[in-house]
Amino acid sequence: MSPADPNRPNEAARLTQELVDQGYTKRQVAAMLGRDASLVSQFFTKGKGASMVAALRQVVRAVRGGERDPEALSAVARENVQRRRTRTGQKARVRGKDVIGTPGGSMAGRAGRQAIRSGAAHLAGVIHAAAQADGRVALTVRMLSRYFTLPAGSREDSPGVRRGVVPRADGTQERSYGSSATGGFLAAEWSRRVAASHGDVVHAVKTWLVETGRATEDAEIVYLEIRTWTPTGHQATEVPIG
């Protein structure tokens, strides 16, 4: 492939440069895309990156909208990265675990304080993709301890999840709900909940916590993680969303 014209950068290079201008390094952009930093450099030197354009556009759009958390931007990118293709035009085998839609496939997304303020809308795509693949969902929620209404680590709070809850220095606790071992929650049900909240994932999760007696009505989520997967042929018992 001939070298790219530095005076006429391709779309991948142009979008990457916009992210660099916003303060991100090329290595950070590569991490968002789940690719090696050398590939991002080749956007500029060899004109590569056509398959990354859709993901880069969404990341740039998120940054323009005020999102700054690299982990949150990584989740946005993962939802839009196009699969590589073989010489015969077939989709290449996926390397790694961040794929939903195949038996045993998984995907995860996280939202810190800044993304939480905007409803962590980027996580909606993770949930909807899992629903389309007949997948499952698990949650990790961090809030001030006083917002939780049930004892930490109790089976009533999180059936099947026996994880020690260690108090954090800032007075918050992280609690997990659902797991691959217990079957998790039906992604289709969570997809409906998110849709009913107009794409506001934080609102959907808080509503569920309050409805099920796990949190107070004035609760404020400060960190949220969504994990999804597609069950294999042997499916564990489903955990009811209520």
Short mmCIF file of C-alpha atoms in Angstrom, two decimals:
data_model
loop_
_atom_site.label_atom_id
_atom_site.label_comp_id
_atom_site.label_asym_id
_atom_site.label_seq_id
_atom_site.Cartn_x
_atom_site.Cartn_y
_atom_site.Cartn_z
CA MET A 1 0.00 0.00 0.00
CA SER A 2 1.41 3.39 -0.94
CA PRO A 3 2.08 5.94 1.80
CA ALA A 4 -0.81 8.24 2.69
CA ASP A 5 -0.72 11.84 1.57
CA PRO A 6 -0.12 13.91 4.74
CA ASN A 7 -1.92 16.83 3.11
CA ARG A 8 -5.02 14.73 2.43
CA PRO A 9 -5.56 12.47 5.48
CA ASN A 10 -8.20 9.78 5.22
CA GLU A 11 -11.30 9.79 7.41
CA ALA A 12 -9.77 7.55 10.10
CA ALA A 13 -6.74 9.81 10.39
CA ARG A 14 -8.86 12.96 10.44
CA LEU A 15 -11.11 11.65 13.23
CA THR A 16 -8.13 10.37 15.21
CA GLN A 17 -6.47 13.77 14.90
CA GLU A 18 -9.60 15.40 16.31
CA LEU A 19 -9.34 13.13 19.35
CA VAL A 20 -5.63 13.96 19.68
CA ASP A 21 -6.52 17.64 19.54
CA GLN A 22 -8.94 16.97 22.41
CA GLY A 23 -6.04 15.70 24.54
CA TYR A 24 -6.02 11.94 23.88
CA THR A 25 -2.90 10.12 22.71
CA LYS A 26 -2.85 7.81 19.71
CA ARG A 27 -2.19 4.95 22.13
CA GLN A 28 -5.38 5.84 24.01
CA VAL A 29 -7.33 5.94 20.75
CA ALA A 30 -5.95 2.51 19.88
CA ALA A 31 -7.03 1.19 23.28
CA MET A 32 -10.54 2.55 22.71
CA LEU A 33 -10.70 0.67 19.42
CA GLY A 34 -9.25 -2.49 20.92
CA ARG A 35 -6.35 -2.39 18.47
CA ASP A 36 -2.59 -2.03 18.61
CA ALA A 37 -1.16 1.48 18.61
CA SER A 38 0.80 0.68 15.45
CA LEU A 39 -2.47 0.38 13.51
CA VAL A 40 -3.52 3.88 14.49
CA SER A 41 -0.15 5.20 13.31
CA GLN A 42 -0.84 3.55 9.96
CA PHE A 43 -4.01 5.64 9.60
CA PHE A 44 -1.58 8.50 8.95
CA THR A 45 1.32 6.73 7.23
CA LYS A 46 -0.39 4.09 5.08
CA GLY A 47 -3.97 5.27 4.75
CA LYS A 48 -5.41 2.36 6.74
CA GLY A 49 -8.38 2.45 9.11
CA ALA A 50 -11.46 2.30 6.90
CA SER A 51 -13.04 -0.36 9.14
CA MET A 52 -12.53 1.88 12.18
CA VAL A 53 -14.30 4.95 10.79
CA ALA A 54 -17.77 4.09 12.15
CA ALA A 55 -16.37 3.57 15.65
CA LEU A 56 -14.23 6.70 15.50
CA ARG A 57 -17.20 8.80 14.40
CA GLN A 58 -19.22 7.67 17.41
CA VAL A 59 -16.31 8.29 19.78
CA VAL A 60 -15.79 11.79 18.38
CA ARG A 61 -19.52 12.45 18.69
CA ALA A 62 -19.43 11.33 22.33
CA VAL A 63 -16.44 13.58 23.06
CA ARG A 64 -18.18 16.54 21.43
CA GLY A 65 -21.14 15.78 23.66
CA GLY A 66 -18.99 16.08 26.78
CA GLU A 67 -17.89 12.48 27.45
CA ARG A 68 -14.26 12.33 28.60
CA ASP A 69 -13.90 8.98 30.38
CA PRO A 70 -11.64 6.69 28.26
CA GLU A 71 -13.41 3.56 29.54
CA ALA A 72 -16.80 4.95 28.55
CA LEU A 73 -15.43 5.91 25.12
CA SER A 74 -14.02 2.41 24.73
CA ALA A 75 -17.52 1.01 25.26
CA VAL A 76 -18.85 3.37 22.58
CA ALA A 77 -16.15 2.25 20.16
CA ARG A 78 -16.69 -1.46 20.78
CA GLU A 79 -20.33 -1.15 19.80
CA ASN A 80 -19.32 0.21 16.38
CA VAL A 81 -16.08 -1.52 15.40
CA GLN A 82 -16.58 -3.37 12.12
CA ARG A 83 -15.43 -6.95 11.95
CA ARG A 84 -12.36 -7.63 9.86
CA ARG A 85 -12.90 -9.72 6.73
CA THR A 86 -10.84 -12.41 5.07
CA ARG A 87 -9.68 -12.23 1.46
CA THR A 88 -12.80 -14.12 0.43
CA GLY A 89 -15.05 -11.56 2.08
CA GLN A 90 -15.98 -13.67 5.10
CA LYS A 91 -15.99 -12.11 8.58
CA ALA A 92 -12.69 -12.85 10.29
CA ARG A 93 -12.61 -14.78 13.52
CA VAL A 94 -12.79 -12.48 16.52
CA ARG A 95 -9.77 -12.29 18.77
CA GLY A 96 -10.46 -11.70 22.43
CA LYS A 97 -13.69 -11.83 24.43
CA ASP A 98 -15.48 -8.57 23.68
CA VAL A 99 -18.10 -9.92 21.29
CA ILE A 100 -21.81 -10.48 21.72
CA GLY A 101 -23.97 -12.61 19.46
CA THR A 102 -22.03 -15.87 19.48
CA PRO A 103 -22.37 -18.66 22.06
CA GLY A 104 -20.34 -17.70 25.09
CA GLY A 105 -19.58 -14.23 23.67
CA SER A 106 -19.38 -11.33 26.10
CA MET A 107 -19.29 -7.56 26.23
CA ALA A 108 -18.85 -5.07 29.03
CA GLY A 109 -19.25 -1.34 29.50
CA ARG A 110 -18.54 1.00 32.40
CA ALA A 111 -19.61 4.46 33.44
CA GLY A 112 -17.83 6.72 35.90
CA ARG A 113 -19.11 9.88 37.53
CA GLN A 114 -19.01 12.02 34.40
CA ALA A 115 -20.83 9.51 32.21
CA ILE A 116 -23.31 8.87 35.02
CA ARG A 117 -24.40 12.51 34.86
CA SER A 118 -25.51 12.03 31.26
CA GLY A 119 -27.33 8.77 32.03
CA ALA A 120 -24.55 6.48 30.76
CA ALA A 121 -26.40 6.32 27.45
CA HIS A 122 -23.45 4.57 25.80
CA LEU A 123 -24.30 1.46 27.84
CA ALA A 124 -27.71 1.21 26.20
CA GLY A 125 -26.11 -0.22 23.08
CA VAL A 126 -24.42 -2.96 25.10
CA ILE A 127 -27.77 -3.99 26.58
CA HIS A 128 -29.71 -3.79 23.32
CA ALA A 129 -27.05 -5.85 21.50
CA ALA A 130 -27.30 -8.53 24.17
CA ALA A 131 -31.09 -8.56 23.87
CA GLN A 132 -30.88 -9.06 20.10
CA ALA A 133 -28.58 -12.03 20.73
CA ASP A 134 -30.94 -13.51 23.36
CA GLY A 135 -28.27 -12.82 25.94
CA ARG A 136 -28.01 -12.16 29.64
CA VAL A 137 -27.05 -9.14 31.74
CA ALA A 138 -25.27 -8.61 35.06
CA LEU A 139 -24.72 -5.33 36.90
CA THR A 140 -22.23 -3.80 39.29
CA VAL A 141 -23.41 -0.68 41.10
CA ARG A 142 -21.48 1.68 43.34
CA MET A 143 -23.28 4.05 45.71
CA LEU A 144 -22.87 5.51 49.17
CA SER A 145 -23.55 2.77 51.71
CA ARG A 146 -26.55 4.62 53.15
CA TYR A 147 -28.41 4.33 49.84
CA PHE A 148 -28.47 0.52 50.01
CA THR A 149 -31.39 -0.83 52.01
CA LEU A 150 -30.31 -4.47 52.37
CA PRO A 151 -27.27 -5.87 54.21
CA ALA A 152 -24.13 -6.14 52.12
CA GLY A 153 -23.55 -9.64 50.76
CA SER A 154 -26.97 -10.96 51.73
CA ARG A 155 -28.73 -13.50 49.51
CA GLU A 156 -31.82 -11.32 49.53
CA ASP A 157 -29.83 -8.48 48.00
CA SER A 158 -28.08 -10.54 45.34
CA PRO A 159 -29.11 -14.22 45.05
CA GLY A 160 -26.26 -16.47 43.98
CA VAL A 161 -23.60 -13.78 44.18
CA ARG A 162 -21.45 -14.46 47.23
CA ARG A 163 -18.94 -11.66 47.00
CA GLY A 164 -17.46 -9.88 49.99
CA VAL A 165 -18.40 -6.21 50.01
CA VAL A 166 -15.50 -4.18 51.32
CA PRO A 167 -16.27 -0.63 52.54
CA ARG A 168 -14.39 1.92 50.47
CA ALA A 169 -12.57 4.94 51.85
CA ASP A 170 -15.08 7.31 50.26
CA GLY A 171 -18.01 5.64 52.03
CA THR A 172 -19.31 3.84 48.95
CA GLN A 173 -19.92 0.16 48.29
CA GLU A 174 -19.90 -1.85 45.07
CA ARG A 175 -22.50 -4.57 44.77
CA SER A 176 -22.98 -7.05 41.94
CA TYR A 177 -26.30 -8.35 40.69
CA GLY A 178 -26.48 -11.40 38.44
CA SER A 179 -23.61 -13.54 37.17
CA SER A 180 -22.88 -16.08 34.46
CA ALA A 181 -22.92 -18.78 37.14
CA THR A 182 -26.54 -18.00 38.06
CA GLY A 183 -27.72 -17.21 34.55
CA GLY A 184 -27.92 -13.46 35.00
CA PHE A 185 -30.93 -11.38 34.01
CA LEU A 186 -32.72 -11.57 30.68
CA ALA A 187 -31.20 -8.90 28.44
CA ALA A 188 -34.53 -8.49 26.65
CA GLU A 189 -36.17 -7.35 29.88
CA TRP A 190 -33.38 -4.89 30.58
CA SER A 191 -33.60 -3.65 27.01
CA ARG A 192 -37.26 -2.84 27.62
CA ARG A 193 -36.42 -1.09 30.86
CA VAL A 194 -33.78 1.06 29.18
CA ALA A 195 -36.16 1.89 26.34
CA ALA A 196 -38.82 2.91 28.89
CA SER A 197 -36.21 5.23 30.42
CA HIS A 198 -35.54 6.77 26.99
CA GLY A 199 -32.02 5.37 26.83
CA ASP A 200 -31.04 6.57 30.32
CA VAL A 201 -29.36 3.46 31.71
CA VAL A 202 -28.67 5.01 35.09
CA HIS A 203 -32.37 5.83 35.53
CA ALA A 204 -33.32 2.29 34.50
CA VAL A 205 -30.93 0.71 37.01
CA LYS A 206 -31.92 3.05 39.84
CA THR A 207 -35.61 2.42 39.15
CA TRP A 208 -34.99 -1.34 39.37
CA LEU A 209 -33.02 -0.97 42.60
CA VAL A 210 -35.83 1.06 44.19
CA GLU A 211 -38.64 -1.15 42.84
CA THR A 212 -37.00 -4.28 44.20
CA GLY A 213 -36.32 -2.75 47.63
CA ARG A 214 -32.56 -2.62 47.21
CA ALA A 215 -32.10 1.16 47.30
CA THR A 216 -33.68 4.28 48.72
CA GLU A 217 -35.60 6.63 46.44
CA ASP A 218 -32.98 9.36 46.80
CA ALA A 219 -30.14 6.99 45.84
CA GLU A 220 -27.37 8.32 43.61
CA ILE A 221 -25.28 5.91 41.54
CA VAL A 222 -21.64 6.98 41.15
CA TYR A 223 -20.33 4.02 39.13
CA LEU A 224 -22.03 1.46 36.94
CA GLU A 225 -20.79 -1.58 35.06
CA ILE A 226 -22.87 -3.64 32.64
CA ARG A 227 -21.70 -7.13 31.63
CA THR A 228 -23.50 -9.14 28.97
CA TRP A 229 -23.01 -12.57 27.45
CA THR A 230 -24.69 -15.11 25.22
CA PRO A 231 -25.29 -18.44 26.96
CA THR A 232 -23.77 -21.58 25.48
CA GLY A 233 -25.83 -24.67 24.80
CA HIS A 234 -25.93 -25.44 28.53
CA GLN A 235 -27.82 -22.54 30.10
CA ALA A 236 -27.86 -21.85 33.80
CA THR A 237 -31.09 -21.15 35.64
CA GLU A 238 -32.39 -17.65 34.89
CA VAL A 239 -32.49 -15.11 37.71
CA PRO A 240 -35.81 -13.19 37.70
CA ILE A 241 -35.33 -9.46 37.24
CA GLY A 242 -37.56 -8.70 40.24
#
